[in-house]
Amino acid sequence: AVEGQARATHAERGSPLRVAILEIGAGGNVTTVRNTSEQFLEEMLRAGAQAQLIRVNPELPLNDKEGLGVDLERADYSVRDLLALPVVSIMGRGLESLALIDAAMAAR
C-alpha cells in the first residue's frame, strides 16, 4: 500500500517522493523498531522514492542489513559518500543530535 502511494505521488508530481525516516535511540534491545525502519526504507526505495533512514544511537548507529549503509570493509568514504547512503548513522544521544540537525538545517 505504501509503495503504491509513493509511486502514485511520483506519477502526479513528476518527481520522486522524498522521505526521511528518523529513528532515535533504538539500540540492540529494540530490534523490532530497527527492523521496521529498515523494511520501510527498503519499501520506499523499491517504490522509487528518494529515502534515507537517519539512525541516531550512541552505541549502535550502523545499519543492520547489508547494502543499506557503511561497508565496514571500506575505509575511504568522503562526507558526501556517507550522506548519500540509505542509512545515515549518527553516533550520539537523541536530544543533542536533534539540536545539531536543527542548527545545520537552519544554516542552509
Coordinates of C-alpha atoms in Angstrom, one line a residue:
A1 CA 0.0 0.0 0.0
V2 CA 2.7 2.4 0.9
E3 CA 4.8 1.6 -2.2
G4 CA 1.7 2.3 -4.3
Q5 CA 1.2 5.7 -2.7
A6 CA 4.9 6.6 -3.3
R7 CA 4.6 5.5 -7.0
A8 CA 1.3 7.5 -7.4
T9 CA 2.9 10.6 -5.8
H10 CA 5.8 10.3 -8.2
A11 CA 3.5 10.0 -11.2
E12 CA 1.4 13.0 -10.1
R13 CA 4.4 15.3 -9.2
G14 CA 6.8 14.1 -11.9
S15 CA 9.5 13.8 -9.3
P16 CA 10.2 11.1 -6.7
L17 CA 8.7 11.3 -3.2
R18 CA 11.4 12.4 -0.7
V19 CA 11.3 10.5 2.6
A20 CA 13.3 10.9 5.8
I21 CA 12.9 8.3 8.5
L22 CA 14.3 9.5 11.8
E23 CA 15.0 6.7 14.3
I24 CA 16.3 7.9 17.7
G25 CA 17.5 5.6 20.5
A26 CA 16.6 2.2 19.1
G27 CA 19.6 0.1 20.1
G28 CA 20.2 -3.6 20.3
N29 CA 17.3 -4.2 22.7
V30 CA 14.8 -2.6 20.3
T31 CA 15.3 -4.8 17.3
T32 CA 11.6 -4.6 16.2
V33 CA 11.9 -0.8 15.7
R34 CA 15.3 -1.2 13.9
N35 CA 13.9 -3.9 11.6
T36 CA 10.7 -1.9 10.9
S37 CA 12.7 1.2 10.0
E38 CA 14.9 -0.7 7.6
Q39 CA 12.0 -2.5 6.0
F40 CA 10.1 0.7 5.4
L41 CA 13.3 2.3 3.9
E42 CA 13.6 -0.7 1.5
E43 CA 9.9 -0.4 0.5
M44 CA 10.3 3.3 -0.2
L45 CA 13.5 2.7 -2.3
R46 CA 11.8 0.0 -4.3
A47 CA 8.9 2.4 -5.0
G48 CA 11.3 4.9 -6.5
A49 CA 11.4 7.3 -3.5
Q50 CA 14.5 9.2 -2.5
A51 CA 14.6 7.8 1.0
Q52 CA 17.0 7.8 3.9
L53 CA 17.0 6.4 7.4
I54 CA 18.7 8.7 9.8
R55 CA 19.6 6.5 12.8
V56 CA 20.7 8.2 16.0
N57 CA 22.2 6.0 18.7
P58 CA 25.2 6.4 20.9
E59 CA 26.1 2.7 20.8
L60 CA 24.7 1.1 17.7
P61 CA 24.0 3.6 14.9
L62 CA 25.0 1.5 11.9
N63 CA 22.7 -0.4 9.6
D64 CA 21.7 -4.0 10.4
K65 CA 21.1 -5.2 6.8
E66 CA 23.9 -5.3 4.3
G67 CA 23.8 -2.9 1.4
L68 CA 22.0 -0.1 3.3
G69 CA 24.8 1.8 4.9
V70 CA 28.5 1.8 5.7
D71 CA 30.5 -1.2 4.4
L72 CA 33.0 -1.8 7.2
E73 CA 35.5 -3.3 4.7
R74 CA 35.8 0.1 3.0
A75 CA 37.7 2.9 4.7
D76 CA 37.7 5.6 2.0
Y77 CA 34.3 7.3 2.5
S78 CA 34.1 11.0 2.0
V79 CA 31.5 13.0 3.9
R80 CA 29.5 13.3 0.6
D81 CA 29.6 9.5 0.2
L82 CA 28.4 8.9 3.8
L83 CA 25.5 11.4 3.4
A84 CA 24.3 9.7 0.2
L85 CA 24.0 6.2 1.8
P86 CA 20.4 4.9 2.5
V87 CA 21.3 4.7 6.2
V88 CA 22.9 7.8 7.7
S89 CA 24.4 6.8 11.1
I90 CA 24.8 9.4 13.8
M91 CA 26.6 8.2 16.9
G92 CA 25.1 10.4 19.5
R93 CA 22.3 10.9 22.0
G94 CA 18.9 11.9 20.8
L95 CA 18.2 15.4 22.0
E96 CA 21.8 16.6 21.4
S97 CA 21.7 15.2 17.9
L98 CA 18.3 16.7 17.1
A99 CA 19.7 20.2 18.2
L100 CA 22.7 19.8 15.9
I101 CA 20.5 18.6 13.0
D102 CA 18.2 21.6 13.6
A103 CA 21.1 24.0 13.6
A104 CA 22.6 22.6 10.4
M105 CA 19.2 22.8 8.6
A106 CA 18.7 26.4 9.8
A107 CA 22.2 27.4 8.5
R108 CA 21.2 26.2 4.9

